[in-house]
Coordinates of C-alpha atoms and ligand atoms in Angstrom, one line a residue:
M1 CA -6.3 17.7 15.5
Q2 CA -7.2 14.2 15.7
H3 CA -5.5 12.5 18.5
I4 CA -5.3 8.7 19.1
T5 CA -3.6 6.8 21.7
S6 CA -2.0 3.6 22.3
E7 CA -5.0 2.2 24.3
E8 CA -7.4 3.5 21.4
I9 CA -5.4 1.6 18.6
A10 CA -4.9 -1.7 20.7
E11 CA -8.8 -1.7 20.4
M12 CA -9.5 -1.0 17.0
E13 CA -11.4 -3.1 14.6
K14 CA -8.4 -5.0 12.6
L15 CA -9.0 -3.7 9.3
F16 CA -9.2 0.2 10.5
R17 CA -5.9 -0.5 12.6
L18 CA -4.0 -1.9 9.5
N19 CA -5.4 1.1 7.3
L20 CA -4.1 3.6 10.0
I21 CA -0.7 2.3 10.9
N22 CA 0.2 1.4 7.4
S23 CA -0.5 5.0 6.3
V24 CA 0.5 7.1 9.2
T25 CA 4.2 6.4 8.9
G26 CA 4.4 8.1 5.4
Y27 CA 4.8 7.2 1.7
K28 CA 6.9 3.9 1.3
S29 CA 8.9 2.9 -2.0
A30 CA 7.1 0.6 -4.3
N31 CA 8.5 -2.1 -6.0
L32 CA 8.4 -5.6 -7.2
I33 CA 10.4 -8.5 -6.1
A34 CA 11.3 -11.2 -8.7
T35 CA 12.7 -14.6 -8.0
K36 CA 13.0 -18.0 -9.4
S37 CA 12.8 -21.6 -8.3
E38 CA 14.3 -24.3 -10.4
K39 CA 11.3 -26.5 -9.9
K40 CA 8.7 -23.7 -9.1
G41 CA 9.2 -21.4 -11.7
V42 CA 9.2 -17.6 -11.3
N43 CA 7.2 -15.7 -8.9
V44 CA 7.2 -11.6 -8.5
A45 CA 5.4 -9.7 -5.9
V46 CA 4.8 -6.2 -4.5
F47 CA 6.6 -5.1 -1.6
S48 CA 6.3 -1.5 0.1
S49 CA 9.1 -2.0 3.0
V50 CA 12.3 -2.2 0.4
T51 CA 15.0 0.8 1.7
H52 CA 18.3 2.0 1.1
L53 CA 20.7 0.4 3.8
G54 CA 24.0 2.3 3.0
S55 CA 25.8 3.2 -0.4
N56 CA 29.4 2.0 0.0
P57 CA 28.7 -1.2 -0.3
A58 CA 25.6 -0.9 -1.8
L59 CA 23.2 -2.7 0.3
L60 CA 19.4 -2.7 0.7
G61 CA 17.0 -4.2 2.9
F62 CA 13.3 -5.2 2.8
I63 CA 10.8 -6.9 5.7
T64 CA 8.9 -10.2 5.1
R65 CA 7.1 -12.1 7.2
P66 CA 8.3 -15.9 7.1
T67 CA 5.7 -18.1 8.4
K68 CA 5.2 -22.0 8.5
E69 CA 1.3 -21.1 8.0
V70 CA 1.3 -19.2 4.7
A71 CA 4.2 -19.9 2.2
R72 CA 6.2 -17.0 1.3
N73 CA 7.6 -18.0 -2.2
T74 CA 9.8 -14.7 -2.7
Y75 CA 11.5 -15.6 1.1
K76 CA 11.9 -19.2 0.1
N77 CA 13.1 -18.5 -3.2
I78 CA 15.7 -16.3 -2.4
K79 CA 16.6 -18.7 0.3
E80 CA 17.1 -21.2 -2.2
N81 CA 19.2 -19.4 -4.7
K82 CA 20.4 -16.2 -3.6
Y83 CA 19.3 -13.9 -6.3
F84 CA 16.2 -11.5 -6.3
T85 CA 15.4 -8.4 -8.6
V86 CA 13.9 -5.3 -7.2
N87 CA 11.7 -3.6 -10.1
H88 CA 10.2 -0.1 -9.7
I89 CA 6.3 0.4 -10.2
Q90 CA 5.3 2.7 -12.5
K91 CA 2.6 4.6 -13.3
N92 CA 1.0 2.8 -15.9
M93 CA 1.5 -0.4 -14.2
I94 CA -0.1 -0.2 -10.3
E95 CA -3.1 -2.5 -11.4
S96 CA -1.0 -5.3 -12.6
A97 CA 1.5 -4.8 -9.6
H98 CA -1.2 -4.8 -7.0
Q99 CA -2.5 -8.3 -8.4
T100 CA 0.8 -9.9 -7.7
A101 CA 0.0 -9.6 -4.0
A102 CA -2.9 -12.5 -4.5
K103 CA -2.1 -15.8 -3.0
Y104 CA -1.3 -17.9 -6.1
D105 CA 0.1 -21.3 -5.5
E106 CA 3.7 -21.9 -5.8
E107 CA 3.5 -23.1 -9.2
I108 CA 1.6 -20.1 -10.5
S109 CA 3.6 -17.2 -12.2
E110 CA 2.4 -14.1 -11.3
F111 CA 4.0 -12.6 -14.6
Q112 CA 1.6 -14.8 -16.5
Q113 CA -1.8 -13.9 -14.2
T114 CA -0.7 -10.0 -14.7
G115 CA 0.5 -9.4 -17.7
L116 CA 3.8 -8.2 -16.2
E117 CA 7.0 -9.4 -18.3
E118 CA 9.6 -11.4 -17.5
E119 CA 13.4 -10.3 -18.8
Y120 CA 16.7 -11.6 -18.2
L121 CA 19.4 -9.9 -18.2
D122 CA 23.3 -10.3 -18.6
N123 CA 22.8 -14.2 -17.4
F124 CA 21.3 -12.8 -14.0
Y125 CA 19.4 -15.9 -12.7
A126 CA 16.5 -13.9 -11.5
P127 CA 13.9 -12.3 -13.7
Y128 CA 13.3 -8.8 -14.0
V129 CA 10.2 -6.8 -14.7
K130 CA 10.2 -6.0 -18.5
Q131 CA 7.8 -2.7 -17.9
S132 CA 10.2 -1.5 -15.1
K133 CA 11.8 1.9 -15.8
V134 CA 14.5 1.3 -13.0
K135 CA 15.7 -2.5 -11.9
L136 CA 18.1 -3.8 -9.4
G137 CA 19.7 -7.1 -9.5
C138 CA 20.6 -8.2 -6.0
E139 CA 22.3 -11.1 -4.1
Y140 CA 21.4 -12.2 -0.6
V141 CA 24.0 -11.1 2.3
N142 CA 22.2 -11.9 5.4
E143 CA 18.9 -11.7 7.2
Y144 CA 17.7 -10.5 10.9
Y145 CA 14.9 -11.8 12.7
I146 CA 12.7 -9.4 14.2
K147 CA 11.2 -11.1 17.4
E148 CA 9.2 -8.2 18.3
N149 CA 6.5 -9.2 15.5
N150 CA 7.8 -12.4 13.9
T151 CA 9.2 -10.5 10.7
V152 CA 13.1 -11.1 9.0
M153 CA 14.8 -8.0 7.5
L154 CA 16.4 -9.3 4.4
I155 CA 19.5 -7.7 3.0
G156 CA 20.3 -7.9 -0.4
A157 CA 23.8 -6.5 -2.2
I158 CA 22.9 -4.4 -5.6
K159 CA 25.3 -6.2 -8.4
H160 CA 23.3 -4.4 -11.1
I161 CA 21.4 -1.5 -12.0
Y162 CA 19.6 -0.5 -15.0
F163 CA 17.7 2.7 -15.9
D164 CA 16.6 5.0 -18.6
E165 CA 19.3 7.0 -19.2
G166 CA 17.2 10.4 -19.5
I167 CA 16.4 9.8 -15.9
Q168 CA 20.1 10.5 -14.8
A169 CA 21.6 13.8 -13.6
P170 CA 25.2 14.5 -14.3
D171 CA 26.2 13.8 -10.7
G172 CA 24.5 10.5 -10.6
W173 CA 21.0 11.2 -8.6
L174 CA 17.8 10.0 -10.9
R175 CA 14.7 11.9 -11.2
L176 CA 12.4 9.1 -10.3
D177 CA 9.3 11.6 -11.2
D178 CA 10.6 11.6 -14.8
A179 CA 10.3 7.7 -14.9
E180 CA 7.1 8.1 -13.4
T181 CA 8.2 5.7 -10.2
V182 CA 4.9 5.5 -7.8
A183 CA 4.9 5.1 -3.9
I184 CA 2.5 3.3 -1.7
N185 CA 0.1 5.3 0.8
G186 CA -1.0 2.8 3.1
L187 CA -1.4 -0.9 1.9
D188 CA -3.4 0.0 -1.2
G189 CA -3.0 3.4 -2.3
Y190 CA -0.4 4.0 -5.3
T191 CA 0.2 8.0 -5.6
L192 CA 2.7 9.4 -7.8
P193 CA 5.1 12.0 -6.1
S194 CA 6.5 15.3 -8.4
L195 CA 9.8 16.6 -7.2
L196 CA 9.5 20.2 -5.4
D197 CA 13.0 21.0 -5.2
R198 CA 16.4 19.8 -4.9
F199 CA 18.9 21.2 -2.1
H200 CA 22.8 21.3 -1.7
Y201 CA 24.5 19.8 1.3
A202 CA 23.0 21.5 4.2
R203 CA 25.6 23.2 6.4
P204 CA 25.2 24.9 10.0
G205 CA 24.1 28.5 9.5
Q206 CA 24.3 28.4 5.8
E207 CA 21.1 29.4 3.8
I208 CA 19.7 26.2 1.8
K209 CA 20.6 26.5 -1.7
S210 CA 18.1 24.8 -4.6
F211 CA 19.9 23.3 -7.3
F212 CA 17.4 24.3 -9.7
K213 CA 16.4 28.3 -9.0
K214 CA 18.8 30.9 -10.2
E215 CA 20.4 33.1 -7.3
D216 CA 19.3 36.8 -8.2
Ligands
FMN11 C1 0.9 -2.3 -1.5 C2 1.5 -3.8 -0.7 C3 2.7 -3.8 -0.5 C4 3.1 -4.9 0.2 N1 4.4 -5.0 1.0 C5 4.6 -6.2 1.4 C6 5.9 -6.1 2.5 O1 6.9 -5.2 2.6 N2 6.8 -7.3 2.6 C7 5.9 -8.3 2.5 O2 6.2 -9.5 3.2 N3 4.3 -8.5 1.9 C8 4.1 -7.2 1.5 N4 2.7 -7.2 0.6 C9 2.1 -8.9 0.6 C10 2.8 -9.5 -0.6 O3 2.8 -8.5 -1.5 C11 1.9 -11.0 -0.7 O4 2.3 -11.5 0.5 C12 2.3 -11.8 -1.8 O5 1.4 -12.6 -1.9 C13 3.8 -12.4 -1.2 O6 4.2 -13.0 -2.7 P1 4.8 -14.7 -2.2 O7 4.2 -15.2 -1.4 O8 5.1 -14.8 -3.7 O9 6.4 -13.8 -1.6 C14 2.3 -6.0 0.3 C15 1.2 -6.0 -0.4 C16 0.7 -5.0 -1.1 C17 -0.6 -5.0 -1.8

């Protein structure tokens, strides 16, 4: 097996290290975060750091770098207006989704540049991505500065959830491979996971039981 130490990581060429470290921590969620500014219009960008924080209250978080040197429109718009949407990236949208990472000027809408469509639902302030099959309307709750690498974890409350009815199981669970939601491998790889199995709650000393496989 290949073995790499922290000293070797520190000595690596920048892009090589970026690719290695971004992929070695595993698959990440693939989402488009969309926001709106009254003066500068709409914004949408790809994020791989959106993560579940808790279900009651329903909270999510994502990591961003609010530096002064590079404008961060998503962060700025959320701070100004409090609302944002999180939209799953589907198999048929990966090129458009990736293109949203390009550094467009604040006045330029990534929606117009990429063919992704804005959609407004139930009077929510921020736009959703029409092509997305799973989308969340969120409200800013708080943020935590991470001093170790000058980033911020922004916390959002989930206010609205939309998805195609066909992907939900009777117990609430969403089968994301039915929606063709992708995952991110590294910083530029998009992959389509397929479900292997689903298990009942694990208890010490009890055999793992599948939801799908019939008992003999
Ligand atoms: C696959 C992928 C994942 C990304 N994930 C994040 C992320 O989690 N946080 C972040 O701040 N930027 C992330 N980026 C970079 C942003 O998409 C990029 O900086 C974008 O221009 C930000 O747009 P904004 O300035 O309009 O907010 C990612 C880029 C790619 C290609």
